[in-house]
mmCIF file of C-alpha atoms in Angstrom:
data_model
loop_
_atom_site.group_PDB
_atom_site.id
_atom_site.type_symbol
_atom_site.label_atom_id
_atom_site.label_comp_id
_atom_site.label_asym_id
_atom_site.label_seq_id
_atom_site.Cartn_x
_atom_site.Cartn_y
_atom_site.Cartn_z
ATOM 1 C CA MET A 115 8.626 7.757 -27.128
ATOM 2 C CA THR A 116 7.458 8.498 -23.570
ATOM 3 C CA ARG A 117 9.539 6.952 -20.831
ATOM 4 C CA ALA A 118 7.740 4.708 -18.361
ATOM 5 C CA SER A 119 7.268 6.014 -14.856
ATOM 6 C CA ILE A 120 6.385 4.282 -11.597
ATOM 7 C CA ASP A 121 5.687 5.207 -7.996
ATOM 8 C CA LEU A 122 7.375 3.171 -5.253
ATOM 9 C CA ASN A 123 5.317 2.732 -2.099
ATOM 10 C CA ALA A 124 6.057 0.936 1.160
ATOM 11 C CA ASP A 125 4.082 0.093 4.292
ATOM 12 C CA LEU A 126 5.658 2.114 7.102
ATOM 13 C CA GLY A 127 5.081 2.963 10.744
ATOM 14 C CA GLU A 128 4.160 -0.639 11.480
ATOM 15 C CA GLY A 129 5.580 -0.715 14.990
ATOM 16 C CA PHE A 130 3.733 -0.249 18.243
ATOM 17 C CA GLY A 131 5.094 1.221 21.463
ATOM 18 C CA ARG A 132 8.711 0.172 21.826
ATOM 19 C CA TRP A 133 8.501 -2.396 19.013
ATOM 20 C CA ARG A 134 9.545 -1.310 15.523
ATOM 21 C CA LEU A 135 8.890 -3.554 12.560
ATOM 22 C CA THR A 136 9.978 -1.383 9.625
ATOM 23 C CA GLU A 137 13.104 0.667 8.919
ATOM 24 C CA ASP A 138 11.064 3.780 8.272
ATOM 25 C CA GLU A 139 13.744 6.468 8.111
ATOM 26 C CA GLU A 140 15.923 4.483 5.716
ATOM 27 C CA LEU A 141 13.075 3.430 3.427
ATOM 28 C CA LEU A 142 11.916 7.035 3.163
ATOM 29 C CA THR A 143 15.161 7.828 1.324
ATOM 30 C CA VAL A 144 14.091 5.399 -1.434
ATOM 31 C CA VAL A 145 10.310 5.310 -1.842
ATOM 32 C CA THR A 146 8.096 8.066 -3.210
ATOM 33 C CA SER A 147 4.919 7.196 -1.274
ATOM 34 C CA ALA A 148 4.548 6.052 2.346
ATOM 35 C CA ASN A 149 1.576 3.950 3.446
ATOM 36 C CA VAL A 150 1.465 4.881 7.118
ATOM 37 C CA ALA A 151 -0.251 2.530 9.577
ATOM 38 C CA CYS A 152 -3.052 4.379 11.383
ATOM 39 C CA GLY A 153 -3.232 2.462 14.648
ATOM 40 C CA PHE A 154 -5.722 -0.291 13.820
ATOM 41 C CA HIS A 155 -3.334 -3.031 12.590
ATOM 42 C CA ALA A 156 -0.121 -1.355 13.764
ATOM 43 C CA GLY A 157 1.220 2.080 14.602
ATOM 44 C CA ASP A 158 0.554 4.493 17.444
ATOM 45 C CA PRO A 159 0.346 8.296 17.711
ATOM 46 C CA ALA A 160 4.078 8.821 18.346
ATOM 47 C CA THR A 161 5.027 6.560 15.435
ATOM 48 C CA MET A 162 2.532 8.213 13.100
ATOM 49 C CA ARG A 163 3.843 11.653 14.016
ATOM 50 C CA ARG A 164 7.468 10.613 13.537
ATOM 51 C CA VAL A 165 6.933 8.951 10.152
ATOM 52 C CA CYS A 166 4.880 11.890 8.843
ATOM 53 C CA ALA A 167 7.653 14.301 9.837
ATOM 54 C CA TRP A 168 10.314 12.212 8.108
ATOM 55 C CA ALA A 169 8.174 11.797 4.982
ATOM 56 C CA ALA A 170 7.447 15.518 4.754
ATOM 57 C CA GLU A 171 11.147 16.367 5.129
ATOM 58 C CA ARG A 172 11.971 14.114 2.175
ATOM 59 C CA GLY A 173 9.053 15.090 -0.063
ATOM 60 C CA VAL A 174 7.514 11.619 0.176
ATOM 61 C CA ARG A 175 3.724 11.522 -0.211
ATOM 62 C CA ILE A 176 1.807 10.363 2.864
ATOM 63 C CA GLY A 177 -0.940 7.776 2.503
ATOM 64 C CA ALA A 178 -3.318 6.424 5.142
ATOM 65 C CA GLN A 179 -3.018 2.656 5.382
ATOM 66 C CA VAL A 180 -6.402 1.747 6.824
ATOM 67 C CA SER A 181 -7.291 -1.628 8.277
ATOM 68 C CA TYR A 182 -9.696 -3.732 10.222
ATOM 69 C CA ARG A 183 -9.376 -3.121 13.986
ATOM 70 C CA ASP A 184 -6.981 -6.042 14.526
ATOM 71 C CA LEU A 185 -3.750 -5.255 16.370
ATOM 72 C CA ALA A 186 -3.367 -8.842 17.566
ATOM 73 C CA GLY A 187 -3.611 -10.250 14.048
ATOM 74 C CA PHE A 188 -1.740 -7.408 12.294
ATOM 75 C CA GLY A 189 -4.857 -6.724 10.231
ATOM 76 C CA ARG A 190 -4.492 -10.005 8.374
ATOM 77 C CA ARG A 191 -7.683 -11.615 9.669
ATOM 78 C CA SER A 192 -10.828 -10.985 7.645
ATOM 79 C CA MET A 193 -13.673 -9.551 9.718
ATOM 80 C CA ASP A 194 -17.364 -9.112 8.989
ATOM 81 C CA VAL A 195 -17.691 -5.500 10.080
ATOM 82 C CA PRO A 196 -21.058 -3.823 9.333
ATOM 83 C CA GLY A 197 -20.751 -1.316 6.505
ATOM 84 C CA ASP A 198 -21.664 1.797 8.474
ATOM 85 C CA GLU A 199 -19.242 0.837 11.261
ATOM 86 C CA LEU A 200 -16.407 0.122 8.833
ATOM 87 C CA ALA A 201 -16.979 3.432 7.027
ATOM 88 C CA ALA A 202 -16.701 5.307 10.322
ATOM 89 C CA GLU A 203 -13.516 3.439 11.240
ATOM 90 C CA ILE A 204 -11.953 4.232 7.860
ATOM 91 C CA ALA A 205 -12.719 7.940 8.282
ATOM 92 C CA TYR A 206 -11.400 7.836 11.865
ATOM 93 C CA GLN A 207 -8.050 6.395 10.764
ATOM 94 C CA ILE A 208 -7.629 8.913 7.940
ATOM 95 C CA GLY A 209 -8.504 11.780 10.266
ATOM 96 C CA ALA A 210 -5.981 10.673 12.869
ATOM 97 C CA LEU A 211 -3.167 10.552 10.322
ATOM 98 C CA GLU A 212 -4.206 13.890 8.813
ATOM 99 C CA VAL A 213 -3.498 15.628 12.134
ATOM 100 C CA PHE A 214 0.129 14.485 12.070
ATOM 101 C CA ALA A 215 0.539 15.068 8.332
ATOM 102 C CA ARG A 216 -0.625 18.678 8.727
ATOM 103 C CA ALA A 217 1.639 19.181 11.734
ATOM 104 C CA ALA A 218 4.529 18.159 9.473
ATOM 105 C CA GLY A 219 3.468 20.634 6.786
ATOM 106 C CA ALA A 220 1.921 18.022 4.502
ATOM 107 C CA ARG A 221 -1.464 16.350 3.926
ATOM 108 C CA VAL A 222 -2.768 12.828 3.570
ATOM 109 C CA ALA A 223 -2.534 12.339 -0.185
ATOM 110 C CA TYR A 224 -4.207 8.944 -0.722
ATOM 111 C CA VAL A 225 -5.679 5.889 1.021
ATOM 112 C CA LYS A 226 -4.643 2.233 0.831
ATOM 113 C CA PRO A 227 -6.384 -0.640 2.632
ATOM 114 C CA HIS A 228 -4.115 -3.090 4.453
ATOM 115 C CA GLY A 229 -3.951 -6.854 4.741
ATOM 116 C CA ALA A 230 -7.251 -8.717 4.934
ATOM 117 C CA LEU A 231 -9.219 -5.578 4.094
ATOM 118 C CA TYR A 232 -7.096 -5.013 0.965
ATOM 119 C CA ASN A 233 -7.840 -8.521 -0.286
ATOM 120 C CA ARG A 234 -11.486 -8.437 0.805
ATOM 121 C CA VAL A 235 -12.359 -5.324 -1.207
ATOM 122 C CA VAL A 236 -11.064 -6.890 -4.414
ATOM 123 C CA HIS A 237 -14.354 -8.846 -4.581
ATOM 124 C CA ASP A 238 -16.613 -7.869 -1.654
ATOM 125 C CA GLU A 239 -19.039 -5.157 -2.762
ATOM 126 C CA GLU A 240 -20.333 -4.260 0.697
ATOM 127 C CA GLN A 241 -16.900 -3.874 2.265
ATOM 128 C CA ALA A 242 -15.608 -1.977 -0.778
ATOM 129 C CA GLU A 243 -18.561 0.398 -0.596
ATOM 130 C CA ALA A 244 -17.849 0.980 3.098
ATOM 131 C CA VAL A 245 -14.222 1.910 2.384
ATOM 132 C CA VAL A 246 -15.340 4.360 -0.294
ATOM 133 C CA GLU A 247 -17.941 5.816 2.073
ATOM 134 C CA GLY A 248 -15.273 6.233 4.747
ATOM 135 C CA VAL A 249 -13.099 8.218 2.363
ATOM 136 C CA LYS A 250 -16.069 10.370 1.366
ATOM 137 C CA LEU A 251 -16.762 11.139 5.038
ATOM 138 C CA THR A 252 -13.446 13.004 5.197
ATOM 139 C CA GLY A 253 -14.738 15.506 2.645
ATOM 140 C CA GLU A 254 -11.661 14.985 0.456
ATOM 141 C CA ARG A 255 -11.398 13.320 -2.966
ATOM 142 C CA LEU A 256 -8.525 11.096 -1.904
ATOM 143 C CA PRO A 257 -7.231 8.553 -4.439
ATOM 144 C CA LEU A 258 -7.636 4.884 -3.514
ATOM 145 C CA LEU A 259 -4.633 2.634 -4.106
ATOM 146 C CA GLY A 260 -5.497 -0.993 -4.925
ATOM 147 C CA LEU A 261 -5.421 -3.922 -7.334
ATOM 148 C CA PRO A 262 -6.401 -3.306 -10.969
ATOM 149 C CA GLY A 263 -9.924 -4.463 -11.712
ATOM 150 C CA SER A 264 -10.998 -4.574 -8.063
ATOM 151 C CA VAL A 265 -14.519 -3.899 -6.862
ATOM 152 C CA LEU A 266 -12.988 -1.171 -4.689
ATOM 153 C CA HIS A 267 -11.834 0.718 -7.764
ATOM 154 C CA GLU A 268 -15.161 0.226 -9.522
ATOM 155 C CA ARG A 269 -17.055 1.658 -6.534
ATOM 156 C CA ALA A 270 -14.565 4.482 -6.062
ATOM 157 C CA GLU A 271 -14.874 5.590 -9.686
ATOM 158 C CA ARG A 272 -18.654 5.441 -9.411
ATOM 159 C CA ALA A 273 -18.401 7.783 -6.401
ATOM 160 C CA GLY A 274 -16.127 10.194 -8.256
ATOM 161 C CA LEU A 275 -12.933 9.263 -6.372
ATOM 162 C CA PRO A 276 -9.613 8.854 -8.208
ATOM 163 C CA VAL A 277 -8.090 5.364 -8.305
ATOM 164 C CA VAL A 278 -4.463 4.273 -8.581
ATOM 165 C CA THR A 279 -3.523 0.769 -9.706
ATOM 166 C CA GLU A 280 -0.880 -1.130 -7.771
ATOM 167 C CA ALA A 281 1.394 -4.124 -8.287
ATOM 168 C CA PHE A 282 3.537 -6.105 -5.847
ATOM 169 C CA ALA A 283 7.171 -6.931 -6.539
ATOM 170 C CA ASP A 284 7.473 -9.447 -3.702
ATOM 171 C CA ARG A 285 4.122 -11.268 -3.817
ATOM 172 C CA ALA A 286 3.109 -14.230 -5.956
ATOM 173 C CA TYR A 287 0.167 -13.777 -8.335
ATOM 174 C CA THR A 288 -2.633 -16.124 -9.374
ATOM 175 C CA ALA A 289 -3.560 -16.551 -13.037
ATOM 176 C CA GLU A 290 -6.511 -14.200 -12.372
ATOM 177 C CA GLY A 291 -4.194 -11.356 -11.354
ATOM 178 C CA THR A 292 -4.937 -11.521 -7.629
ATOM 179 C CA LEU A 293 -2.422 -12.133 -4.847
ATOM 180 C CA VAL A 294 -1.713 -15.659 -3.641
ATOM 181 C CA PRO A 295 -2.929 -15.779 0.012
ATOM 182 C CA ARG A 296 -0.103 -15.436 2.511
ATOM 183 C CA GLY A 297 -0.951 -18.758 4.135
ATOM 184 C CA GLN A 298 0.025 -20.656 0.979
ATOM 185 C CA ASP A 299 3.552 -21.766 0.112
ATOM 186 C CA GLY A 300 5.407 -19.363 -2.157
ATOM 187 C CA ALA A 301 3.050 -16.441 -1.511
ATOM 188 C CA VAL A 302 5.973 -14.150 -0.670
ATOM 189 C CA ILE A 303 8.950 -13.782 -3.025
ATOM 190 C CA ASP A 304 12.042 -13.642 -0.816
ATOM 191 C CA ASP A 305 14.791 -13.798 -3.463
ATOM 192 C CA PRO A 306 16.074 -10.196 -3.865
ATOM 193 C CA ALA A 307 17.215 -10.789 -7.451
ATOM 194 C CA ALA A 308 13.752 -12.069 -8.383
ATOM 195 C CA VAL A 309 12.095 -9.066 -6.730
ATOM 196 C CA VAL A 310 14.307 -6.679 -8.709
ATOM 197 C CA GLU A 311 13.707 -8.484 -12.016
ATOM 198 C CA ARG A 312 9.943 -8.592 -11.477
ATOM 199 C CA SER A 313 9.897 -4.892 -10.585
ATOM 200 C CA VAL A 314 11.580 -3.824 -13.812
ATOM 201 C CA ARG A 315 9.421 -6.139 -15.919
ATOM 202 C CA MET A 316 6.182 -4.884 -14.351
ATOM 203 C CA ALA A 317 7.207 -1.241 -14.750
ATOM 204 C CA ARG A 318 8.367 -1.571 -18.359
ATOM 205 C CA SER A 319 6.108 -4.302 -19.761
ATOM 206 C CA GLY A 320 3.111 -4.376 -17.420
ATOM 207 C CA VAL A 321 3.241 -8.147 -16.931
ATOM 208 C CA VAL A 322 4.250 -10.623 -14.234
ATOM 209 C CA THR A 323 4.607 -14.401 -14.278
ATOM 210 C CA SER A 324 1.955 -16.049 -12.115
ATOM 211 C CA ARG A 325 2.682 -18.920 -9.751
ATOM 212 C CA CYS A 326 1.487 -21.382 -12.405
ATOM 213 C CA GLY A 327 3.785 -19.890 -15.062
ATOM 214 C CA GLN A 328 1.333 -17.743 -17.010
ATOM 215 C CA SER A 329 2.043 -14.157 -18.025
ATOM 216 C CA VAL A 330 -0.495 -11.936 -16.256
ATOM 217 C CA PRO A 331 -1.123 -8.256 -17.115
ATOM 218 C CA VAL A 332 -0.496 -5.983 -14.106
ATOM 219 C CA ARG A 333 -0.402 -2.488 -15.528
ATOM 220 C CA ALA A 334 0.108 -0.384 -12.438
ATOM 221 C CA ARG A 335 1.014 3.182 -11.547
ATOM 222 C CA SER A 336 2.521 2.202 -8.193
ATOM 223 C CA LEU A 337 4.755 -0.656 -7.076
ATOM 224 C CA CYS A 338 4.647 -1.883 -3.473
ATOM 225 C CA LEU A 339 7.777 -2.940 -1.599
ATOM 226 C CA HIS A 340 6.978 -4.448 1.803
ATOM 227 C CA GLY A 341 8.819 -2.705 4.605
ATOM 228 C CA ASP A 342 8.708 -5.736 6.922
ATOM 229 C CA THR A 343 10.649 -8.001 4.537
ATOM 230 C CA PRO A 344 14.134 -8.976 5.809
ATOM 231 C CA GLY A 345 16.661 -6.733 4.022
ATOM 232 C CA ALA A 346 13.873 -4.417 2.848
ATOM 233 C CA VAL A 347 16.067 -1.313 2.596
ATOM 234 C CA ASP A 348 18.725 -2.996 0.468
ATOM 235 C CA ILE A 349 16.072 -4.544 -1.780
ATOM 236 C CA ALA A 350 14.322 -1.188 -2.187
ATOM 237 C CA ARG A 351 17.571 0.513 -3.143
ATOM 238 C CA ARG A 352 18.359 -2.189 -5.689
ATOM 239 C CA VAL A 353 14.866 -1.976 -7.168
ATOM 240 C CA ARG A 354 15.035 1.792 -7.543
ATOM 241 C CA GLY A 355 18.540 1.647 -8.994
ATOM 242 C CA GLU A 356 17.609 -0.959 -11.590
ATOM 243 C CA LEU A 357 14.409 0.867 -12.539
ATOM 244 C CA GLU A 358 16.316 4.085 -13.153
ATOM 245 C CA ALA A 359 19.040 2.215 -15.049
ATOM 246 C CA ALA A 360 16.304 0.787 -17.286
ATOM 247 C CA GLY A 361 15.056 4.298 -18.069
ATOM 248 C CA VAL A 362 12.035 4.215 -15.768
ATOM 249 C CA ARG A 363 11.250 7.456 -13.914
ATOM 250 C CA VAL A 364 10.575 6.871 -10.232
ATOM 251 C CA GLU A 365 8.050 9.483 -9.091
ATOM 252 C CA SER A 366 4.944 9.810 -6.976
ATOM 253 C CA PHE A 367 1.515 9.375 -8.564
ATOM 254 C CA VAL A 368 0.220 12.499 -6.748
#
């Protein structure tokens, strides 16, 4: 029988200037993939360079976490950006991160939309197509990390780009398998024990209990742990420890 395996990813580099939101160096000792903010919702050149260097030192894969241009709203406000403009902005963010990844002796290994853009491309065909076009502009066949069954993944596969399915240990799910919007009560799971239990169940069984109590299939190759959650490092360590104790290999998807 083949043992289950899972990638652990976290959103990192989400500070700006002298403000730091995530415990990047500590989380990079736990996760296997780092979604690095590229300056549009958070992050700046010095932060991007620093996180890429730390990730490369630890063998953690570097991903470009691309976003709407929304520093004030942390990328969590949906925006109607024209497709050609959004595609260019996606390529711009990936290219900026690639400079620092190469300087650290690594490469950008995948792309993950952030916040409002992540949720938008689950259903919005035009915005999903623009993200795919932005990745294609880089000239690389970079995998796209996102929700199973999303329009983004459908468009990426049509364009010949690899896709990687993702689940969230600390976010509530609807019965349809989408994320409960952050503005609603209970959207974020803040009980560490519940986060750990959900992580192991999703990795081993491919299911999660939705907010209304239904079992929802969430077969995913990567599990996201939010770096801006209070106690994120301790939670990440507990999740990884319990996954390995349950016989689940923790390894990057690339």
